[in-house]
PDB file of C-alpha atoms in Angstrom:
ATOM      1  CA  UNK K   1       0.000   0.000   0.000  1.00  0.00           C
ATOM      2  CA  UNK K   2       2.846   2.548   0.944  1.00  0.00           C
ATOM      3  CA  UNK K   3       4.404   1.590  -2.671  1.00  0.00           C
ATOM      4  CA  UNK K   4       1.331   2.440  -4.314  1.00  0.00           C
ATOM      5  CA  UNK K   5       1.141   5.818  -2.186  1.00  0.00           C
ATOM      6  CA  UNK K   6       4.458   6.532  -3.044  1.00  0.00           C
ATOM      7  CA  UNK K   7       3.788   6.184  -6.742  1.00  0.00           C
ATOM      8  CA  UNK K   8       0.574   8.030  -7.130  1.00  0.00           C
ATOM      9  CA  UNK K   9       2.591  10.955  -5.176  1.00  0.00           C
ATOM     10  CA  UNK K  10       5.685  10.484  -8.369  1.00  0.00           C
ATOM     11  CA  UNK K  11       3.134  11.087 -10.832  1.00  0.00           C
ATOM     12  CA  UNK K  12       1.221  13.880  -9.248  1.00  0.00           C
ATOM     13  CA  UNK K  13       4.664  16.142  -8.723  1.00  0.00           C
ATOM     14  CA  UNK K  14       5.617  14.812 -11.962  1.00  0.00           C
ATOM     15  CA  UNK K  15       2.160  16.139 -13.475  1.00  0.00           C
ATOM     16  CA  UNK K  16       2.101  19.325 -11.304  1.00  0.00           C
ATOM     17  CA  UNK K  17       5.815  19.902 -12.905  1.00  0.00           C
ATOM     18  CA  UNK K  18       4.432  19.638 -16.524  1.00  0.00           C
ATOM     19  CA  UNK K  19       1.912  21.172 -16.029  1.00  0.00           C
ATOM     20  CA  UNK K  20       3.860  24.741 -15.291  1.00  0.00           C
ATOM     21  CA  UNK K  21       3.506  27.519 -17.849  1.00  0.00           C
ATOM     22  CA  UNK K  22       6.668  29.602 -17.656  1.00  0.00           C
ATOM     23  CA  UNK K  23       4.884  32.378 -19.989  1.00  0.00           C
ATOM     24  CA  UNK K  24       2.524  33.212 -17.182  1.00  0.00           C
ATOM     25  CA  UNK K  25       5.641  33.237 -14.760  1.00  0.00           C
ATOM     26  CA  UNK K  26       7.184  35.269 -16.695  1.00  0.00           C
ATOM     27  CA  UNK K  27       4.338  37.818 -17.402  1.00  0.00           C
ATOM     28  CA  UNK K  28       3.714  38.108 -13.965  1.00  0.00           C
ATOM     29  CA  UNK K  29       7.052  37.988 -12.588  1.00  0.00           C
ATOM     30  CA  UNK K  30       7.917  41.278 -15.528  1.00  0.00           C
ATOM     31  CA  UNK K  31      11.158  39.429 -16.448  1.00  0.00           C
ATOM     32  CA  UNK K  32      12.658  37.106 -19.185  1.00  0.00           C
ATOM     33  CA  UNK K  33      15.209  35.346 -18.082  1.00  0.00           C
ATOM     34  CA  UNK K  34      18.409  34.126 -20.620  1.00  0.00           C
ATOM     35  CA  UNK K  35      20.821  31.620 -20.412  1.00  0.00           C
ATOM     36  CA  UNK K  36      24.089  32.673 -22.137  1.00  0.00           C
ATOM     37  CA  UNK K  37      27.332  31.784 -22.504  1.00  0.00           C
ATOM     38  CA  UNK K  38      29.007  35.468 -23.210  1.00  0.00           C
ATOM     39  CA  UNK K  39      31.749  33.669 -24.725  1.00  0.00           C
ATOM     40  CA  UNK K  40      30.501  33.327 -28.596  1.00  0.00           C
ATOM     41  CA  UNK K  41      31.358  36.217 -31.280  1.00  0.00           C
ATOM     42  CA  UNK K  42      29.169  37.303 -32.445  1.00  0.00           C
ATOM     43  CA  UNK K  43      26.224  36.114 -31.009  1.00  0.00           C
ATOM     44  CA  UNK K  44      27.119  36.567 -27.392  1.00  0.00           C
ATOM     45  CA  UNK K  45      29.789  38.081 -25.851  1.00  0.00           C
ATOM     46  CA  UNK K  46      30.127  39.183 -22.209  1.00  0.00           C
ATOM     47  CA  UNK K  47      32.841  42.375 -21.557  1.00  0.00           C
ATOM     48  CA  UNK K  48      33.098  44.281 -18.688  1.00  0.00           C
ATOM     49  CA  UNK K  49      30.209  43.075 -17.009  1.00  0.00           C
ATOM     50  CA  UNK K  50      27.655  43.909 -20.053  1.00  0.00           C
ATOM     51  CA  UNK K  51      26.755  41.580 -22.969  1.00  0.00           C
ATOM     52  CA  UNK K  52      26.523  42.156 -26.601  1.00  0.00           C
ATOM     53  CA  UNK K  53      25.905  40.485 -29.662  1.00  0.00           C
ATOM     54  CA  UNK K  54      23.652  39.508 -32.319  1.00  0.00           C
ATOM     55  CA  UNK K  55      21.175  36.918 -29.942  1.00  0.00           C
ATOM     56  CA  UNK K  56      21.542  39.636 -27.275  1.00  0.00           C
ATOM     57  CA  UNK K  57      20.027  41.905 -29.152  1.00  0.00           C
ATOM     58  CA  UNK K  58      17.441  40.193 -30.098  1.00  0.00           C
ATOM     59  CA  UNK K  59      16.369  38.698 -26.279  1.00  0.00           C
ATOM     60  CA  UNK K  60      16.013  42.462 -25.930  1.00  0.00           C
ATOM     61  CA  UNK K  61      13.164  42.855 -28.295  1.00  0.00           C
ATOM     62  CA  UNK K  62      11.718  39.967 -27.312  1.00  0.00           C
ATOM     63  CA  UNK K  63      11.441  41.449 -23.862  1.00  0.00           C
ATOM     64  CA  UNK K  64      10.301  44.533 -25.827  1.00  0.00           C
ATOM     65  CA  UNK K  65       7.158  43.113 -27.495  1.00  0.00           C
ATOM     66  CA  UNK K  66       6.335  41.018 -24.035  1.00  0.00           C
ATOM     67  CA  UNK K  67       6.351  44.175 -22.015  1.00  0.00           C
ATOM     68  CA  UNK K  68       9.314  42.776 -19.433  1.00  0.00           C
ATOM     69  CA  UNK K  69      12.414  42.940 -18.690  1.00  0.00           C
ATOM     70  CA  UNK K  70      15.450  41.183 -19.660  1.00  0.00           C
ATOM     71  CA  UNK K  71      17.818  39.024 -17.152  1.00  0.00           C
ATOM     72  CA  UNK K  72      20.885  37.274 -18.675  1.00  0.00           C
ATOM     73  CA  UNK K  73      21.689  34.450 -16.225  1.00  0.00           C
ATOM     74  CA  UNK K  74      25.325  32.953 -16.854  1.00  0.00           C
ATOM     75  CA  UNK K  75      25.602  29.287 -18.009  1.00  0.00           C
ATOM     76  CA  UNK K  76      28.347  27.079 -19.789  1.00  0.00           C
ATOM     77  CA  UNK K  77      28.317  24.728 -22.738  1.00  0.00           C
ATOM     78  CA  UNK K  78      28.766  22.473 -20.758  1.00  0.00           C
ATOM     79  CA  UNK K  79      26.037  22.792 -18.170  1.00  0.00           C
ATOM     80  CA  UNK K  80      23.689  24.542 -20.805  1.00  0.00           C
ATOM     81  CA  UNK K  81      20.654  21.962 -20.630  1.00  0.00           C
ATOM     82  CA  UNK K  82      21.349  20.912 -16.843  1.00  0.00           C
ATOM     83  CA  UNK K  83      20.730  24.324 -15.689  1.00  0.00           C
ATOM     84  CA  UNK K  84      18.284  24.674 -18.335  1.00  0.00           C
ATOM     85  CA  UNK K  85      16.207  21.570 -16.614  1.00  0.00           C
ATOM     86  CA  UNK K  86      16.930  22.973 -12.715  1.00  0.00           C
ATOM     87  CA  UNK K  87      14.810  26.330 -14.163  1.00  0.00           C
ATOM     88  CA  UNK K  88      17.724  28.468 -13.732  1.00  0.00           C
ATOM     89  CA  UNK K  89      16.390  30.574 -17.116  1.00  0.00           C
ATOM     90  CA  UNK K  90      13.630  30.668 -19.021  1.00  0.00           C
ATOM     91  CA  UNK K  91      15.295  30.817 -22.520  1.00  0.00           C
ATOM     92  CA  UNK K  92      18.699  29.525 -23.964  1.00  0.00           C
ATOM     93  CA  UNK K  93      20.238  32.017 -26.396  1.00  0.00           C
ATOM     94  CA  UNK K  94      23.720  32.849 -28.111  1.00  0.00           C
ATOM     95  CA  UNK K  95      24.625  30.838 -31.480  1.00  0.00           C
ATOM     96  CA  UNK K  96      23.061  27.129 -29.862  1.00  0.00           C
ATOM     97  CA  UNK K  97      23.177  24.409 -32.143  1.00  0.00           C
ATOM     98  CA  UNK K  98      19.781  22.863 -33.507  1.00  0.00           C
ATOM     99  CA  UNK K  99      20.869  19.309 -32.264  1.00  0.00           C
ATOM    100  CA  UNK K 100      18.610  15.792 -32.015  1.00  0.00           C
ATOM    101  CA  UNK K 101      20.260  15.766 -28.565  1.00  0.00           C
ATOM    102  CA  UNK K 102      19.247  19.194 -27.814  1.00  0.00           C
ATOM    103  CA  UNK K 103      16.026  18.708 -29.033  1.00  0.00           C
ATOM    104  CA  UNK K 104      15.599  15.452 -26.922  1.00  0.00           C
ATOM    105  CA  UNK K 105      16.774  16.739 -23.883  1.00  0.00           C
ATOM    106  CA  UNK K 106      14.843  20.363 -24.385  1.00  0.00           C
ATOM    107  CA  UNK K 107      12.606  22.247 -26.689  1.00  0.00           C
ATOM    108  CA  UNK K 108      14.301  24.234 -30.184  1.00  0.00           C
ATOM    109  CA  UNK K 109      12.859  27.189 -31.988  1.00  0.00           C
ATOM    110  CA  UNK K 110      12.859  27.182 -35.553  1.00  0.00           C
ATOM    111  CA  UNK K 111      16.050  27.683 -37.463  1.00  0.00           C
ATOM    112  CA  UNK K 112      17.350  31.513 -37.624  1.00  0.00           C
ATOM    113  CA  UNK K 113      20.538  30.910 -39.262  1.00  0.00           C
ATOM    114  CA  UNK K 114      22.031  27.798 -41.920  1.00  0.00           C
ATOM    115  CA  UNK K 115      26.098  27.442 -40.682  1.00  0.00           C
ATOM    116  CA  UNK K 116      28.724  25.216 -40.561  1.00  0.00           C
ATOM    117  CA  UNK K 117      31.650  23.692 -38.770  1.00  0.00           C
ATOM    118  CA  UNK K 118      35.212  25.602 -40.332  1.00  0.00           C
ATOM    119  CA  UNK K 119      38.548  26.424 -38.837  1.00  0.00           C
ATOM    120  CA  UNK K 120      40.244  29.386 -37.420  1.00  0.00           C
ATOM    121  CA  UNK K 121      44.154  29.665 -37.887  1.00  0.00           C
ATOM    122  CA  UNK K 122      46.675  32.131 -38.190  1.00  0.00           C
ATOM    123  CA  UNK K 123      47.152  34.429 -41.562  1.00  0.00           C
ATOM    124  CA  UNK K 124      48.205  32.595 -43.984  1.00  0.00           C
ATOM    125  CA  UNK K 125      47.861  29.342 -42.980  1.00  0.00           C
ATOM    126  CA  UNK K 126      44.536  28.887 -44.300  1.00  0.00           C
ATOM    127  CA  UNK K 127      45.776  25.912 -47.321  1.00  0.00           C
ATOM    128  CA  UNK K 128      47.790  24.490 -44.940  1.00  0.00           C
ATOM    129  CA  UNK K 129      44.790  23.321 -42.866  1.00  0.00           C
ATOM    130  CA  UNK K 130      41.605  23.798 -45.266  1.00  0.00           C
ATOM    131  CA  UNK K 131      40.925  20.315 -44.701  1.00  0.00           C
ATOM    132  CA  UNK K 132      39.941  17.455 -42.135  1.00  0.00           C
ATOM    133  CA  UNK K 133      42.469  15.546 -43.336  1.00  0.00           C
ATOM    134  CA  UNK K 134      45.607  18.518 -43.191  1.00  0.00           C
ATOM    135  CA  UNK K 135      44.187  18.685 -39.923  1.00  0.00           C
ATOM    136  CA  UNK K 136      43.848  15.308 -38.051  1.00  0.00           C
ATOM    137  CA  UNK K 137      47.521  14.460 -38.009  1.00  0.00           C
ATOM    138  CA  UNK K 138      49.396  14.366 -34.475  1.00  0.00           C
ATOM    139  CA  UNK K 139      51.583  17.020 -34.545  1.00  0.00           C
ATOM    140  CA  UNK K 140      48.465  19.311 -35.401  1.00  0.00           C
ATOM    141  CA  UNK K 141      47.450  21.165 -32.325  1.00  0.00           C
ATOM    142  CA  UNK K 142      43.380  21.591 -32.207  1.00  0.00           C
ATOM    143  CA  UNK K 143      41.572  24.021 -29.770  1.00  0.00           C
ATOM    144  CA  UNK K 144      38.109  23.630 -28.790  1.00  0.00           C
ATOM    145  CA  UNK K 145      35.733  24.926 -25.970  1.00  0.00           C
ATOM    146  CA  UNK K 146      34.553  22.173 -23.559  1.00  0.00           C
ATOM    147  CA  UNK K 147      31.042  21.093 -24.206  1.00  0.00           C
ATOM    148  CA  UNK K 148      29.822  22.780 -27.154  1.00  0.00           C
ATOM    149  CA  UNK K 149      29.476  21.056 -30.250  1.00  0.00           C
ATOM    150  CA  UNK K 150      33.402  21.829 -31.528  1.00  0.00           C
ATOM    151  CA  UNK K 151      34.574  19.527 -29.129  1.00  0.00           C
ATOM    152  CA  UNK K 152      32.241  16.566 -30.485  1.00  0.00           C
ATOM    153  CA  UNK K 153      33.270  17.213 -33.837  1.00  0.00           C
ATOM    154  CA  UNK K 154      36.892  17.643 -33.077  1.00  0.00           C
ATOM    155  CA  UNK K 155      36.728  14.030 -31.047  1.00  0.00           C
ATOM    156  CA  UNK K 156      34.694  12.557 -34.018  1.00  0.00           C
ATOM    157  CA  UNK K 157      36.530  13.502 -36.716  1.00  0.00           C
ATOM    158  CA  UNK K 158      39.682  14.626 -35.548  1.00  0.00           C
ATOM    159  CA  UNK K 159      40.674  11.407 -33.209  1.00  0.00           C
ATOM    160  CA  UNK K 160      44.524  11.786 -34.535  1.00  0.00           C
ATOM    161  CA  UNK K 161      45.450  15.346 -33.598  1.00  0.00           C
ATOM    162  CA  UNK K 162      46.031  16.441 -30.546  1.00  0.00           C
ATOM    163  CA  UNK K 163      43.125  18.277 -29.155  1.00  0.00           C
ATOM    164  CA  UNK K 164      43.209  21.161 -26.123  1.00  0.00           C
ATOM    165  CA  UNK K 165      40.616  21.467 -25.002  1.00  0.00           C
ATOM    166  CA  UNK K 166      39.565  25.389 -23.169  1.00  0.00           C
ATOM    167  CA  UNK K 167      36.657  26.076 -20.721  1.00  0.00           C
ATOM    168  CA  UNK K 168      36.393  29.253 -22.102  1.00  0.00           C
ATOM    169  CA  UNK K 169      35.355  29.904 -26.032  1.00  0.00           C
ATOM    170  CA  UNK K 170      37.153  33.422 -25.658  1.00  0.00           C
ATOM    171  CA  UNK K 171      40.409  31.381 -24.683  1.00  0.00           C
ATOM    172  CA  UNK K 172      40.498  29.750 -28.274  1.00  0.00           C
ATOM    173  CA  UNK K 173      41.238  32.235 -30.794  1.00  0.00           C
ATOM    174  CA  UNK K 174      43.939  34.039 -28.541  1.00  0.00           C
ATOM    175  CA  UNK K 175      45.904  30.759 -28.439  1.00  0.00           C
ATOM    176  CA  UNK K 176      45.330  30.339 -31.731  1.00  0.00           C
ATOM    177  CA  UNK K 177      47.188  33.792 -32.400  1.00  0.00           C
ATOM    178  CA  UNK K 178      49.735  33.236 -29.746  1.00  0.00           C
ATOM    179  CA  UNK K 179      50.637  29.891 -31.197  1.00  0.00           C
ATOM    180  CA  UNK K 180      49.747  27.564 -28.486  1.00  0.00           C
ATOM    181  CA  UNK K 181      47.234  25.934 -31.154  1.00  0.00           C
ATOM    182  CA  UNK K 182      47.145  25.774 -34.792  1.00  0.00           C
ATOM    183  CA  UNK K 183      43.602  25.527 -35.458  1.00  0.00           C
ATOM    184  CA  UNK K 184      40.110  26.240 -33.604  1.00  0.00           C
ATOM    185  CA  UNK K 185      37.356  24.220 -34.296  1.00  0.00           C
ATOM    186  CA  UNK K 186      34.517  26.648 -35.133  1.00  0.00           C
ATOM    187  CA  UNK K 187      31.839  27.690 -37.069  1.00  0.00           C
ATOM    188  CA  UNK K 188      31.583  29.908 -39.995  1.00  0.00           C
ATOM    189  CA  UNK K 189      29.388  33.301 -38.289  1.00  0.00           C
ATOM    190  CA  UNK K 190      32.432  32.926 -35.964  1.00  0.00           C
ATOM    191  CA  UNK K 191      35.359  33.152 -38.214  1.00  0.00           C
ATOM    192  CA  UNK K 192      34.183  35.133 -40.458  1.00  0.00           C
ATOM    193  CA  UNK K 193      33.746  37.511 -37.408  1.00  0.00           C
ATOM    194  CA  UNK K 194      37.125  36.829 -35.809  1.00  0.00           C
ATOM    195  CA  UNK K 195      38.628  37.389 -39.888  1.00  0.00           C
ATOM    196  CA  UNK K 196      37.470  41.057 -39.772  1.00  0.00           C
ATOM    197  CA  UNK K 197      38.498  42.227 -36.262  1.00  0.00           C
ATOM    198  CA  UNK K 198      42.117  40.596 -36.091  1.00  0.00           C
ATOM    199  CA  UNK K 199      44.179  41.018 -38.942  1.00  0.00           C
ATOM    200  CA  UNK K 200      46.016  37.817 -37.185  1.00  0.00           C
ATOM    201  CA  UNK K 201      43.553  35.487 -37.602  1.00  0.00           C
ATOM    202  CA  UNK K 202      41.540  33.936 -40.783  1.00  0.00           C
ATOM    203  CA  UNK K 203      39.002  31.294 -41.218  1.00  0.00           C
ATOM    204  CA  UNK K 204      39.540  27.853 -43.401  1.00  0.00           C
ATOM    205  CA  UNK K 205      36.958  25.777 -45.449  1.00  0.00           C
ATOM    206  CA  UNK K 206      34.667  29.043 -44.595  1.00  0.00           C
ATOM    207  CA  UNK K 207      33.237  28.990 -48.518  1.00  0.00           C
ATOM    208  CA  UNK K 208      32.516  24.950 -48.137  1.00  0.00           C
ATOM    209  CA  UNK K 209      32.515  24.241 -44.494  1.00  0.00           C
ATOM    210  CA  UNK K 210      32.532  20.126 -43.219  1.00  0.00           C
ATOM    211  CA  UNK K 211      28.783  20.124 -41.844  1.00  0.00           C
ATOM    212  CA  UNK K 212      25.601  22.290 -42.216  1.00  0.00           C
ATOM    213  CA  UNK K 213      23.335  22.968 -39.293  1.00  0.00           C
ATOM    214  CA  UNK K 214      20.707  25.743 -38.000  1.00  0.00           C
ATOM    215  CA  UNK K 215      20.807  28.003 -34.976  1.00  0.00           C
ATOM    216  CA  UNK K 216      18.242  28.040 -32.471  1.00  0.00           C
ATOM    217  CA  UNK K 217      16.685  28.762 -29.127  1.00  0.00           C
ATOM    218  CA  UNK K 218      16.578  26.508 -26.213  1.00  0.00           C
ATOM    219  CA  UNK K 219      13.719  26.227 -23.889  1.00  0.00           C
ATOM    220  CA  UNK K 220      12.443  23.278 -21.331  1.00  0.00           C
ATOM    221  CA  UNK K 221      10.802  20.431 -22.661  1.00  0.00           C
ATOM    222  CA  UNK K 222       7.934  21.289 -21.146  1.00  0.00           C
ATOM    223  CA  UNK K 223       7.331  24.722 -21.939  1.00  0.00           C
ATOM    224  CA  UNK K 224       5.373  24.235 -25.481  1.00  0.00           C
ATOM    225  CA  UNK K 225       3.200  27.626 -24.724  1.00  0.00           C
ATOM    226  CA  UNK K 226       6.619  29.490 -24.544  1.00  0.00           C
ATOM    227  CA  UNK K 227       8.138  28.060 -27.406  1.00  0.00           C
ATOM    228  CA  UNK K 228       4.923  28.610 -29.572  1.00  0.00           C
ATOM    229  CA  UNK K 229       5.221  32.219 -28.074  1.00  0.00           C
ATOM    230  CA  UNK K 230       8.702  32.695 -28.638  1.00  0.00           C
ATOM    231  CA  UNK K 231       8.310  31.549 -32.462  1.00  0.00           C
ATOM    232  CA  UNK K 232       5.504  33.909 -32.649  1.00  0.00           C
ATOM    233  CA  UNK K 233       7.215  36.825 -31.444  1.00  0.00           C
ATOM    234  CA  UNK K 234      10.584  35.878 -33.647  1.00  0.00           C
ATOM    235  CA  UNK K 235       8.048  36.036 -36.786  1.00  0.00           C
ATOM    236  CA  UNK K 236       6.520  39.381 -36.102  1.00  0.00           C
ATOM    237  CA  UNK K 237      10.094  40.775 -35.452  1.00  0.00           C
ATOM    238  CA  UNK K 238      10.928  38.815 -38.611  1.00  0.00           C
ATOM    239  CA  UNK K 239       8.082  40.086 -41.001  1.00  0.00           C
ATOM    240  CA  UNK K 240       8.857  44.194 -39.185  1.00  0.00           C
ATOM    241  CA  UNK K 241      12.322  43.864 -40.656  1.00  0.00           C
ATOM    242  CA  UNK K 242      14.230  43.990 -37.231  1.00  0.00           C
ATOM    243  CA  UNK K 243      15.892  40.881 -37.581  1.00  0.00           C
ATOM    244  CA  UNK K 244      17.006  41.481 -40.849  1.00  0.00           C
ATOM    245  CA  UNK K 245      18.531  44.664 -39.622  1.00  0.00           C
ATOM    246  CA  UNK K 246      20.327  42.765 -36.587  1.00  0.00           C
ATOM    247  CA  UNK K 247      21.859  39.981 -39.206  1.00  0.00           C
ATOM    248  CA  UNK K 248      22.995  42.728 -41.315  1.00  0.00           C
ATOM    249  CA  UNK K 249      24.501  44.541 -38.659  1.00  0.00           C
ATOM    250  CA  UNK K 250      26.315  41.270 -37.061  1.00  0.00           C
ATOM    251  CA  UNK K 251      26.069  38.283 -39.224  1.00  0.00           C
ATOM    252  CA  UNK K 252      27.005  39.776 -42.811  1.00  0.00           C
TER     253      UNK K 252
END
């Protein structure tokens, strides 16, 4: 009898759980809160206490249009979807990867942005490592951030060179200019980005990078009324012309 108890208890904290609309939280509570990295040019990027970037940019105006305010909460790559699940934020945002894992483990918007996986390297060494294969050789030095999705396509397809691996995505491109690397694993938004502001640095395989994926946002598996509102509120913003405006000003 006490099993049984215990049971119907489970499933009525497991119901009660579900059954939690983080939109009304949120409208009542007068603030949106975002998980963010601050460590991903030029999406999100966290200097001096303040963040900036492309998906910051845009959490603002979706604040805007819900009438609240905007709280970035800190998170990793690595602990993205665990703090995600212990309700730390409401909303994951800053250059996420639409993955089957992701989407498992979570809720993704729609697609905002078509990339792929690339290199950054020194000038002038972009032929000497446009490929997987000029790459994955031992004495090959590979940088990646812990967690993100570099690091499982550096360990998948790049099992020969010798990988570094950084808890910090800021960390990767200044070892990459100082040497202590000779390639970052990265994305294409990212080098192209890094390619304008440091005349030290240049992407490779940018034009015809090694995988194509979207960007997205990350909410709790639960939370279907958010995500419905969320893709709502990214269409109006898309069909006023304001996110066109933000990708011209930070991803082109």
């Amino acid at each position: 009898m006490k099993k049984i108890l215990a049971m119907i208890m489970m499933l009525l904290c497991c119901t009660l759980g579900y059954g939690k609309d983080n939109v009304k939280t949120i409208m009542k509570d007068k603030v949106l809160r975002v998980g963010t990295t601050g460590d991903y040019k030029p999406f999100t990027y966290l200097k001096d206490g303040e963040y900036s970037g492309y998906d910051i940019e845009v959490a603002k105006l979706i604040g805007k249009e819900l009438g609240v305010e905007v709280e970035f909460v800190p998170t990793t790559w690595k602990t993205m979807l665990e703090d995600l699940k212990k309700g730390k934020y409401d909303i994951g945002m800053g250059g996420i990867t639409r993955t089957v894992a992701r989407q498992v483990e979570g809720e993704m918007t729609k697609g905002y942005l078509v990339f792929g996986k690339c290199f950054l390297v020194r000038k002038g060494q972009e032929k000497k490592y446009d490929s997987i294969e000029k790459v994955n050789k031992p004495s090959v030095k590979v940088g990646v951030n812990i967690g993100g999705t570099n690091e499982k396509f550096a360990d998948s397809y790049l099992t020969n060179a010798t990988i570094i691996r950084y808890k910090n995505n800021l960390d990767v491109p200044v070892a990459v200019e100082k040497g202590e690397v000779d390639v970052m694993v990265t994305e294409t938004p990212e080098a192209i980005t890094y390619e304008k502001n440091n005349k030290k640095l240049e992407g490779a395989s940018v034009d015809k990078p090694f995988t194509k994926s979207q960007m997205g946002y990350l909410v709790a598996k639960d939370q279907v009324h958010l995500l419905n509102t969320i893709n709502f509120v990214l269409e109006e913003l898309e069909v006023r012309g304001e996110i066109e405006r933000l990708q011209k000003e930070y991803l082109r």
